[in-house]
PDB file of C-alpha atoms and ligand atoms in Angstrom:
ATOM      1  CA  UNK A 218      27.580  75.191 -13.599  1.00 79.00           C
ATOM      2  CA  UNK A 219      25.013  76.214 -16.365  1.00 91.00           C
ATOM      3  CA  UNK A 220      26.158  77.694 -19.676  1.00 96.00           C
ATOM      4  CA  UNK A 221      26.644  81.400 -20.081  1.00 95.00           C
ATOM      5  CA  UNK A 222      25.484  81.288 -23.515  1.00 96.00           C
ATOM      6  CA  UNK A 223      22.403  79.366 -23.346  1.00 96.00           C
ATOM      7  CA  UNK A 224      21.499  78.498 -19.855  1.00 95.00           C
ATOM      8  CA  UNK A 225      21.844  74.628 -20.124  1.00 97.00           C
ATOM      9  CA  UNK A 226      23.251  72.740 -17.331  1.00 96.00           C
ATOM     10  CA  UNK A 227      23.829  69.668 -19.523  1.00 97.00           C
ATOM     11  CA  UNK A 228      27.242  68.605 -20.697  1.00 97.00           C
ATOM     12  CA  UNK A 229      27.402  66.554 -23.804  1.00 96.00           C
ATOM     13  CA  UNK A 230      31.243  65.756 -23.797  1.00 95.00           C
ATOM     14  CA  UNK A 231      34.191  66.295 -21.689  1.00 95.00           C
ATOM     15  CA  UNK A 232      37.867  66.349 -23.006  1.00 92.00           C
ATOM     16  CA  UNK A 233      41.125  67.483 -21.563  1.00 91.00           C
ATOM     17  CA  UNK A 234      43.543  69.515 -23.841  1.00 90.00           C
ATOM     18  CA  UNK A 235      47.209  69.855 -22.728  1.00 88.00           C
ATOM     19  CA  UNK A 236      46.118  69.397 -19.151  1.00 90.00           C
ATOM     20  CA  UNK A 237      43.171  71.888 -19.142  1.00 92.00           C
ATOM     21  CA  UNK A 238      39.438  70.530 -19.069  1.00 94.00           C
ATOM     22  CA  UNK A 239      36.852  71.593 -21.417  1.00 95.00           C
ATOM     23  CA  UNK A 240      32.954  70.826 -21.695  1.00 95.00           C
ATOM     24  CA  UNK A 241      30.974  70.662 -24.578  1.00 96.00           C
ATOM     25  CA  UNK A 242      27.481  72.346 -23.803  1.00 97.00           C
ATOM     26  CA  UNK A 243      24.638  70.101 -24.717  1.00 97.00           C
ATOM     27  CA  UNK A 244      22.502  73.150 -25.565  1.00 97.00           C
ATOM     28  CA  UNK A 245      24.326  75.352 -27.767  1.00 96.00           C
ATOM     29  CA  UNK A 246      27.421  72.774 -28.563  1.00 96.00           C
ATOM     30  CA  UNK A 247      29.801  75.241 -27.770  1.00 97.00           C
ATOM     31  CA  UNK A 248      33.094  74.052 -25.957  1.00 96.00           C
ATOM     32  CA  UNK A 249      33.847  76.033 -22.841  1.00 96.00           C
ATOM     33  CA  UNK A 250      37.030  75.877 -20.576  1.00 95.00           C
ATOM     34  CA  UNK A 251      35.863  74.095 -17.376  1.00 92.00           C
ATOM     35  CA  UNK A 252      38.302  75.227 -14.843  1.00 82.00           C
ATOM     36  CA  UNK A 253      40.268  78.321 -13.813  1.00 77.00           C
ATOM     37  CA  UNK A 254      41.295  80.678 -16.641  1.00 75.00           C
ATOM     38  CA  UNK A 255      44.412  81.512 -14.850  1.00 69.00           C
ATOM     39  CA  UNK A 256      46.569  84.598 -15.705  1.00 70.00           C
ATOM     40  CA  UNK A 257      48.223  83.757 -19.130  1.00 74.00           C
ATOM     41  CA  UNK A 258      49.873  86.393 -21.071  1.00 69.00           C
ATOM     42  CA  UNK A 259      48.651  86.601 -24.797  1.00 69.00           C
ATOM     43  CA  UNK A 260      50.787  85.106 -27.577  1.00 69.00           C
ATOM     44  CA  UNK A 261      52.959  87.765 -29.111  1.00 64.00           C
ATOM     45  CA  UNK A 262      53.374  88.095 -32.937  1.00 62.00           C
ATOM     46  CA  UNK A 263      56.622  87.039 -34.349  1.00 68.00           C
ATOM     47  CA  UNK A 264      58.164  88.408 -37.451  1.00 71.00           C
ATOM     48  CA  UNK A 265      56.527  88.857 -41.015  1.00 90.00           C
ATOM     49  CA  UNK A 266      54.667  91.938 -39.916  1.00 93.00           C
ATOM     50  CA  UNK A 267      54.543  93.218 -43.382  1.00 94.00           C
ATOM     51  CA  UNK A 268      52.979  89.783 -44.567  1.00 93.00           C
ATOM     52  CA  UNK A 269      50.473  89.956 -41.788  1.00 94.00           C
ATOM     53  CA  UNK A 270      49.221  93.477 -42.489  1.00 96.00           C
ATOM     54  CA  UNK A 271      48.718  92.495 -46.164  1.00 95.00           C
ATOM     55  CA  UNK A 272      46.836  89.287 -45.126  1.00 93.00           C
ATOM     56  CA  UNK A 273      44.589  91.524 -42.892  1.00 95.00           C
ATOM     57  CA  UNK A 274      44.280  93.801 -45.403  1.00 96.00           C
ATOM     58  CA  UNK A 275      42.255  91.331 -47.462  1.00 95.00           C
ATOM     59  CA  UNK A 276      40.032  90.974 -44.604  1.00 95.00           C
ATOM     60  CA  UNK A 277      39.330  94.607 -44.370  1.00 98.00           C
ATOM     61  CA  UNK A 278      38.733  94.770 -48.160  1.00 97.00           C
ATOM     62  CA  UNK A 279      36.048  91.884 -47.613  1.00 96.00           C
ATOM     63  CA  UNK A 280      34.197  94.006 -45.209  1.00 97.00           C
ATOM     64  CA  UNK A 281      34.403  96.921 -47.505  1.00 98.00           C
ATOM     65  CA  UNK A 282      31.544  95.184 -49.328  1.00 97.00           C
ATOM     66  CA  UNK A 283      29.130  96.376 -46.517  1.00 97.00           C
ATOM     67  CA  UNK A 284      30.975  99.751 -45.488  1.00 97.00           C
ATOM     68  CA  UNK A 285      33.020 102.324 -47.324  1.00 98.00           C
ATOM     69  CA  UNK A 286      36.115 103.171 -45.184  1.00 98.00           C
ATOM     70  CA  UNK A 287      35.083 105.431 -42.200  1.00 98.00           C
ATOM     71  CA  UNK A 288      35.741 104.889 -38.453  1.00 98.00           C
ATOM     72  CA  UNK A 289      36.991 101.371 -37.640  1.00 98.00           C
ATOM     73  CA  UNK A 290      37.189  99.916 -34.055  1.00 98.00           C
ATOM     74  CA  UNK A 291      39.519  96.887 -33.665  1.00 98.00           C
ATOM     75  CA  UNK A 292      38.777  95.470 -30.250  1.00 98.00           C
ATOM     76  CA  UNK A 293      41.834  93.649 -28.841  1.00 96.00           C
ATOM     77  CA  UNK A 294      43.892  95.223 -31.504  1.00 97.00           C
ATOM     78  CA  UNK A 295      47.267  93.485 -30.121  1.00 95.00           C
ATOM     79  CA  UNK A 296      50.389  94.583 -31.964  1.00 95.00           C
ATOM     80  CA  UNK A 297      48.142  96.787 -34.226  1.00 97.00           C
ATOM     81  CA  UNK A 298      48.506  94.777 -37.635  1.00 97.00           C
ATOM     82  CA  UNK A 299      44.761  95.139 -38.609  1.00 98.00           C
ATOM     83  CA  UNK A 300      44.758  98.754 -37.660  1.00 98.00           C
ATOM     84  CA  UNK A 301      47.578  99.342 -39.994  1.00 98.00           C
ATOM     85  CA  UNK A 302      45.892  97.504 -42.769  1.00 98.00           C
ATOM     86  CA  UNK A 303      42.764  99.471 -42.187  1.00 98.00           C
ATOM     87  CA  UNK A 304      44.711 102.856 -42.015  1.00 98.00           C
ATOM     88  CA  UNK A 305      46.332 102.231 -45.336  1.00 98.00           C
ATOM     89  CA  UNK A 306      43.046 101.638 -47.135  1.00 98.00           C
ATOM     90  CA  UNK A 307      41.758 104.964 -45.680  1.00 98.00           C
ATOM     91  CA  UNK A 308      40.026 104.073 -42.424  1.00 98.00           C
ATOM     92  CA  UNK A 309      40.182 106.201 -39.419  1.00 98.00           C
ATOM     93  CA  UNK A 310      41.119 103.601 -36.972  1.00 98.00           C
ATOM     94  CA  UNK A 311      40.699 103.090 -33.037  1.00 98.00           C
ATOM     95  CA  UNK A 312      42.257 100.249 -31.152  1.00 98.00           C
ATOM     96  CA  UNK A 313      41.345  98.858 -27.644  1.00 98.00           C
ATOM     97  CA  UNK A 314      44.184  96.824 -26.206  1.00 96.00           C
ATOM     98  CA  UNK A 315      44.386  96.072 -22.407  1.00 93.00           C
ATOM     99  CA  UNK A 316      47.691  94.221 -22.402  1.00 93.00           C
ATOM    100  CA  UNK A 317      50.665  96.864 -22.001  1.00 95.00           C
ATOM    101  CA  UNK A 318      53.200  94.694 -23.837  1.00 94.00           C
ATOM    102  CA  UNK A 319      50.955  94.326 -27.003  1.00 94.00           C
ATOM    103  CA  UNK A 320      49.984  98.109 -26.844  1.00 96.00           C
ATOM    104  CA  UNK A 321      53.800  98.813 -26.772  1.00 96.00           C
ATOM    105  CA  UNK A 322      54.406  96.621 -29.919  1.00 95.00           C
ATOM    106  CA  UNK A 323      51.505  98.566 -31.734  1.00 96.00           C
ATOM    107  CA  UNK A 324      53.239 101.992 -30.945  1.00 97.00           C
ATOM    108  CA  UNK A 325      56.599 100.670 -31.732  1.00 96.00           C
ATOM    109  CA  UNK A 326      55.687  98.860 -34.982  1.00 95.00           C
ATOM    110  CA  UNK A 327      53.083 101.249 -36.381  1.00 97.00           C
ATOM    111  CA  UNK A 328      52.852 104.356 -34.205  1.00 97.00           C
ATOM    112  CA  UNK A 329      49.211 103.408 -33.453  1.00 97.00           C
ATOM    113  CA  UNK A 330      48.492 104.048 -29.811  1.00 97.00           C
ATOM    114  CA  UNK A 331      45.481 101.722 -28.718  1.00 97.00           C
ATOM    115  CA  UNK A 332      43.195 102.890 -25.692  1.00 97.00           C
ATOM    116  CA  UNK A 333      44.074 100.587 -22.530  1.00 95.00           C
ATOM    117  CA  UNK A 334      40.317  99.928 -21.975  1.00 90.00           C
ATOM    118  CA  UNK A 335      38.414  96.577 -21.303  1.00 91.00           C
ATOM    119  CA  UNK A 336      35.752  95.762 -23.800  1.00 95.00           C
ATOM    120  CA  UNK A 337      32.087  96.477 -22.402  1.00 91.00           C
ATOM    121  CA  UNK A 338      29.100  98.240 -23.398  1.00 90.00           C
ATOM    122  CA  UNK A 339      29.775 102.116 -23.003  1.00 91.00           C
ATOM    123  CA  UNK A 340      33.560 101.427 -23.733  1.00 93.00           C
ATOM    124  CA  UNK A 341      32.956 103.869 -26.664  1.00 96.00           C
ATOM    125  CA  UNK A 342      30.328 106.078 -27.772  1.00 96.00           C
ATOM    126  CA  UNK A 343      27.016 104.473 -29.117  1.00 96.00           C
ATOM    127  CA  UNK A 344      26.716 104.275 -32.888  1.00 97.00           C
ATOM    128  CA  UNK A 345      29.967 105.933 -33.482  1.00 97.00           C
ATOM    129  CA  UNK A 346      31.802 103.279 -35.688  1.00 98.00           C
ATOM    130  CA  UNK A 347      31.090 102.104 -39.432  1.00 98.00           C
ATOM    131  CA  UNK A 348      33.001  98.896 -38.665  1.00 98.00           C
ATOM    132  CA  UNK A 349      33.857  96.867 -35.536  1.00 98.00           C
ATOM    133  CA  UNK A 350      36.241  93.960 -35.730  1.00 98.00           C
ATOM    134  CA  UNK A 351      36.720  91.119 -33.227  1.00 98.00           C
ATOM    135  CA  UNK A 352      39.542  89.293 -34.906  1.00 96.00           C
ATOM    136  CA  UNK A 353      40.409  86.149 -32.846  1.00 95.00           C
ATOM    137  CA  UNK A 354      39.373  88.072 -29.483  1.00 96.00           C
ATOM    138  CA  UNK A 355      35.871  86.642 -28.703  1.00 97.00           C
ATOM    139  CA  UNK A 356      37.330  83.163 -27.673  1.00 96.00           C
ATOM    140  CA  UNK A 357      39.265  84.972 -24.940  1.00 94.00           C
ATOM    141  CA  UNK A 358      36.428  86.966 -23.418  1.00 95.00           C
ATOM    142  CA  UNK A 359      34.606  85.691 -20.351  1.00 94.00           C
ATOM    143  CA  UNK A 360      31.248  86.885 -21.547  1.00 97.00           C
ATOM    144  CA  UNK A 361      30.839  86.578 -25.363  1.00 98.00           C
ATOM    145  CA  UNK A 362      27.140  87.805 -25.497  1.00 97.00           C
ATOM    146  CA  UNK A 363      27.986  90.899 -23.718  1.00 97.00           C
ATOM    147  CA  UNK A 364      30.925  91.484 -25.925  1.00 98.00           C
ATOM    148  CA  UNK A 365      28.834  91.141 -28.975  1.00 98.00           C
ATOM    149  CA  UNK A 366      25.690  93.061 -27.519  1.00 97.00           C
ATOM    150  CA  UNK A 367      28.649  95.962 -26.900  1.00 98.00           C
ATOM    151  CA  UNK A 368      29.825  95.539 -30.694  1.00 98.00           C
ATOM    152  CA  UNK A 369      26.180  96.214 -31.776  1.00 98.00           C
ATOM    153  CA  UNK A 370      25.873  99.367 -29.864  1.00 97.00           C
ATOM    154  CA  UNK A 371      29.126 100.667 -30.917  1.00 98.00           C
ATOM    155  CA  UNK A 372      28.112 100.450 -34.574  1.00 98.00           C
ATOM    156  CA  UNK A 373      25.818 103.029 -36.436  1.00 98.00           C
ATOM    157  CA  UNK A 374      22.834 101.277 -37.957  1.00 98.00           C
ATOM    158  CA  UNK A 375      23.726  99.514 -41.148  1.00 98.00           C
ATOM    159  CA  UNK A 376      27.468  99.263 -39.890  1.00 98.00           C
ATOM    160  CA  UNK A 377      29.485  95.976 -40.068  1.00 98.00           C
ATOM    161  CA  UNK A 378      30.772  93.736 -37.450  1.00 98.00           C
ATOM    162  CA  UNK A 379      33.550  91.192 -38.404  1.00 98.00           C
ATOM    163  CA  UNK A 380      34.187  88.168 -35.903  1.00 98.00           C
ATOM    164  CA  UNK A 381      36.998  85.687 -36.669  1.00 96.00           C
ATOM    165  CA  UNK A 382      37.335  82.560 -34.369  1.00 96.00           C
ATOM    166  CA  UNK A 383      39.078  79.143 -34.354  1.00 92.00           C
ATOM    167  CA  UNK A 384      36.689  76.684 -35.844  1.00 91.00           C
ATOM    168  CA  UNK A 385      36.036  73.476 -33.703  1.00 88.00           C
ATOM    169  CA  UNK A 386      34.819  71.596 -36.495  1.00 84.00           C
ATOM    170  CA  UNK A 387      37.836  72.087 -38.682  1.00 78.00           C
ATOM    171  CA  UNK A 388      39.130  69.037 -40.646  1.00 66.00           C
ATOM    172  CA  UNK A 389      42.765  70.190 -39.776  1.00 60.00           C
ATOM    173  CA  UNK A 390      42.014  68.464 -36.353  1.00 61.00           C
ATOM    174  CA  UNK A 391      41.659  64.920 -38.067  1.00 62.00           C
ATOM    175  CA  UNK A 392      44.726  65.383 -40.201  1.00 59.00           C
ATOM    176  CA  UNK A 393      46.994  66.886 -37.566  1.00 61.00           C
ATOM    177  CA  UNK A 394      46.590  66.239 -33.879  1.00 66.00           C
ATOM    178  CA  UNK A 395      48.684  69.272 -32.985  1.00 68.00           C
ATOM    179  CA  UNK A 396      45.782  71.559 -34.293  1.00 74.00           C
ATOM    180  CA  UNK A 397      43.560  70.615 -31.599  1.00 82.00           C
ATOM    181  CA  UNK A 398      45.808  72.359 -28.966  1.00 83.00           C
ATOM    182  CA  UNK A 399      46.023  75.270 -31.385  1.00 83.00           C
ATOM    183  CA  UNK A 400      42.356  75.688 -31.542  1.00 87.00           C
ATOM    184  CA  UNK A 401      41.725  75.210 -28.026  1.00 87.00           C
ATOM    185  CA  UNK A 402      44.914  77.006 -26.819  1.00 88.00           C
ATOM    186  CA  UNK A 403      44.400  76.238 -23.304  1.00 88.00           C
ATOM    187  CA  UNK A 404      43.803  78.106 -21.083  1.00 89.00           C
ATOM    188  CA  UNK A 405      43.599  81.190 -23.311  1.00 89.00           C
ATOM    189  CA  UNK A 406      40.739  80.254 -25.227  1.00 93.00           C
ATOM    190  CA  UNK A 407      37.480  80.307 -22.783  1.00 94.00           C
ATOM    191  CA  UNK A 408      35.297  79.235 -25.601  1.00 96.00           C
ATOM    192  CA  UNK A 409      35.566  77.188 -28.679  1.00 95.00           C
ATOM    193  CA  UNK A 410      32.970  78.074 -31.395  1.00 96.00           C
ATOM    194  CA  UNK A 411      32.529  76.721 -34.870  1.00 93.00           C
ATOM    195  CA  UNK A 412      30.899  77.609 -38.087  1.00 91.00           C
ATOM    196  CA  UNK A 413      27.743  76.070 -36.697  1.00 93.00           C
ATOM    197  CA  UNK A 414      27.555  77.654 -33.313  1.00 96.00           C
ATOM    198  CA  UNK A 415      28.984  81.144 -33.971  1.00 97.00           C
ATOM    199  CA  UNK A 416      26.100  82.442 -36.291  1.00 97.00           C
ATOM    200  CA  UNK A 417      23.331  81.790 -33.830  1.00 97.00           C
ATOM    201  CA  UNK A 418      25.322  83.553 -31.082  1.00 97.00           C
ATOM    202  CA  UNK A 419      25.609  86.598 -32.965  1.00 98.00           C
ATOM    203  CA  UNK A 420      21.922  86.657 -34.304  1.00 98.00           C
ATOM    204  CA  UNK A 421      20.934  86.514 -30.404  1.00 97.00           C
ATOM    205  CA  UNK A 422      22.963  89.799 -29.954  1.00 97.00           C
ATOM    206  CA  UNK A 423      20.506  91.511 -32.376  1.00 97.00           C
ATOM    207  CA  UNK A 424      22.905  91.454 -35.644  1.00 98.00           C
ATOM    208  CA  UNK A 425      22.061  90.263 -39.136  1.00 98.00           C
ATOM    209  CA  UNK A 426      24.640  87.683 -40.293  1.00 98.00           C
ATOM    210  CA  UNK A 427      25.366  88.544 -43.922  1.00 97.00           C
ATOM    211  CA  UNK A 428      28.477  85.920 -44.410  1.00 95.00           C
ATOM    212  CA  UNK A 429      29.530  83.189 -42.181  1.00 93.00           C
ATOM    213  CA  UNK A 430      31.935  80.511 -43.396  1.00 84.00           C
ATOM    214  CA  UNK A 431      34.950  78.553 -42.538  1.00 83.00           C
ATOM    215  CA  UNK A 432      38.253  79.236 -44.103  1.00 76.00           C
ATOM    216  CA  UNK A 433      39.205  76.544 -46.574  1.00 67.00           C
ATOM    217  CA  UNK A 434      41.055  73.933 -44.642  1.00 64.00           C
ATOM    218  CA  UNK A 435      44.905  74.484 -44.599  1.00 62.00           C
ATOM    219  CA  UNK A 436      45.362  71.094 -45.912  1.00 58.00           C
ATOM    220  CA  UNK A 437      42.884  71.525 -48.844  1.00 60.00           C
ATOM    221  CA  UNK A 438      43.948  74.891 -49.662  1.00 61.00           C
ATOM    222  CA  UNK A 439      46.931  73.593 -51.323  1.00 57.00           C
ATOM    223  CA  UNK A 440      44.760  72.055 -53.954  1.00 57.00           C
ATOM    224  CA  UNK A 441      42.265  74.807 -54.040  1.00 55.00           C
ATOM    225  CA  UNK A 442      43.564  78.344 -54.548  1.00 49.00           C
ATOM    226  CA  UNK A 443      41.385  80.342 -51.815  1.00 46.00           C
ATOM    227  CA  UNK A 444      42.977  83.573 -53.317  1.00 45.00           C
ATOM    228  CA  UNK A 445      40.574  83.782 -56.385  1.00 41.00           C
ATOM    229  CA  UNK A 446      38.093  81.869 -54.641  1.00 42.00           C
ATOM    230  CA  UNK A 447      37.198  83.802 -51.422  1.00 43.00           C
ATOM    231  CA  UNK A 448      36.756  87.399 -52.538  1.00 43.00           C
ATOM    232  CA  UNK A 449      33.670  89.247 -51.732  1.00 45.00           C
ATOM    233  CA  UNK A 450      30.722  87.722 -53.376  1.00 44.00           C
ATOM    234  CA  UNK A 451      29.108  90.847 -54.566  1.00 42.00           C
ATOM    235  CA  UNK A 452      29.895  92.683 -57.902  1.00 42.00           C
ATOM    236  CA  UNK A 453      31.616  92.092 -61.010  1.00 45.00           C
ATOM    237  CA  UNK A 454      30.054  88.631 -61.460  1.00 50.00           C
ATOM    238  CA  UNK A 455      29.512  89.202 -65.389  1.00 50.00           C
ATOM    239  CA  UNK A 456      33.478  89.756 -65.785  1.00 57.00           C
ATOM    240  CA  UNK A 457      34.318  86.678 -63.671  1.00 67.00           C
ATOM    241  CA  UNK A 458      36.220  84.306 -65.671  1.00 81.00           C
ATOM    242  CA  UNK A 459      35.104  80.620 -65.859  1.00 82.00           C
ATOM    243  CA  UNK A 460      38.388  79.517 -63.940  1.00 81.00           C
ATOM    244  CA  UNK A 461      37.475  81.917 -61.144  1.00 79.00           C
ATOM    245  CA  UNK A 462      33.930  80.626 -60.928  1.00 80.00           C
ATOM    246  CA  UNK A 463      35.094  77.128 -60.803  1.00 81.00           C
ATOM    247  CA  UNK A 464      37.834  77.783 -58.096  1.00 79.00           C
ATOM    248  CA  UNK A 465      35.095  79.684 -56.085  1.00 77.00           C
ATOM    249  CA  UNK A 466      32.565  76.685 -56.463  1.00 79.00           C
ATOM    250  CA  UNK A 467      35.466  74.284 -55.486  1.00 77.00           C
ATOM    251  CA  UNK A 468      36.426  76.450 -52.470  1.00 75.00           C
ATOM    252  CA  UNK A 469      32.705  76.217 -51.513  1.00 75.00           C
ATOM    253  CA  UNK A 470      32.742  72.307 -51.711  1.00 73.00           C
ATOM    254  CA  UNK A 471      36.034  72.358 -49.792  1.00 69.00           C
ATOM    255  CA  UNK A 472      34.605  74.609 -46.882  1.00 69.00           C
ATOM    256  CA  UNK A 473      31.646  72.094 -46.707  1.00 69.00           C
ATOM    257  CA  UNK A 474      33.301  68.847 -46.581  1.00 63.00           C
ATOM    258  CA  UNK A 475      36.516  69.951 -44.942  1.00 62.00           C
ATOM    259  CA  UNK A 476      35.964  73.188 -42.900  1.00 74.00           C
ATOM    260  CA  UNK A 477      39.239  75.273 -42.193  1.00 76.00           C
ATOM    261  CA  UNK A 478      40.805  76.282 -38.973  1.00 84.00           C
ATOM    262  CA  UNK A 479      38.891  79.632 -38.385  1.00 89.00           C
ATOM    263  CA  UNK A 480      35.284  81.023 -38.889  1.00 93.00           C
ATOM    264  CA  UNK A 481      34.995  84.282 -40.593  1.00 94.00           C
ATOM    265  CA  UNK A 482      31.699  86.016 -40.121  1.00 97.00           C
ATOM    266  CA  UNK A 483      30.428  89.340 -41.010  1.00 98.00           C
ATOM    267  CA  UNK A 484      27.101  90.797 -39.659  1.00 98.00           C
ATOM    268  CA  UNK A 485      25.167  94.200 -39.912  1.00 98.00           C
ATOM    269  CA  UNK A 486      23.502  96.324 -37.242  1.00 98.00           C
ATOM    270  CA  UNK A 487      19.917  96.398 -38.282  1.00 97.00           C
ATOM    271  CA  UNK A 488      18.674  99.922 -39.797  1.00 92.00           C
ATOM    272  CA  UNK A 489      16.386 101.524 -37.276  1.00 79.00           C
ATOM    273  CA  UNK A 490      12.791 101.498 -38.508  1.00 65.00           C
ATOM    274  CA  UNK A 491      11.450 104.907 -39.488  1.00 54.00           C
TER     275      UNK A 491
HETATM  276 ZN1   ZN B 373      25.368  76.459 -24.076  1.00 69.79          ZN
END
């Protein structure tokens, strides 16, 4: 079977995670589920809704470095935490969620009613969103290049895409064997990307990657305050304290030597040439 992402038929490595076979593509170095996906219900969010909304509010704030609050589309919006976070910050939000029980949670928790549509080009009007979010969604979709192409089309020129995925390269895997199962989450995750393999895939979909980095490792995060160190890079540089700059530098080093459990990427739909 040749790779849907790059066309290579060569496999560099194979591994089994919790009884499910995965293959590492020799071409693009992305792990793929090498067997039947099966019909597995998505994980449901537990408690701590307010905390989750606040955490995702920081993600929305980060993407506002490239787009002022306007129309935001969350693909695979699940129980609606990110939509609620964006709404509180003044965004006009639209969610797509094909899973009925997740959509029901979204209505019950936040009064947000997502559309039950699958994600594909033409699912929403072209160029109609200032921001599109694929938050821990791309790894579940059978055709990631098509999903990214659909995201590009949904954005207005200059609009911002945010993608977050588990990171196959995370140091957490060395520190904690249980985290491998979390990252591959078989058979829910059809693909396992990394901080190295996600950016080229997004570029091939015709988007300009403006920021892509792993989170600070959970293990190292205890030593490096990621709060002060992972805010938007733009603006306010002159007013930054020495301590904030030191923390930011330390977090950068930590991400490089010990990448965290997820990759966070931001990309823009290029402006059309006049
Ligand atoms: Zn490949």
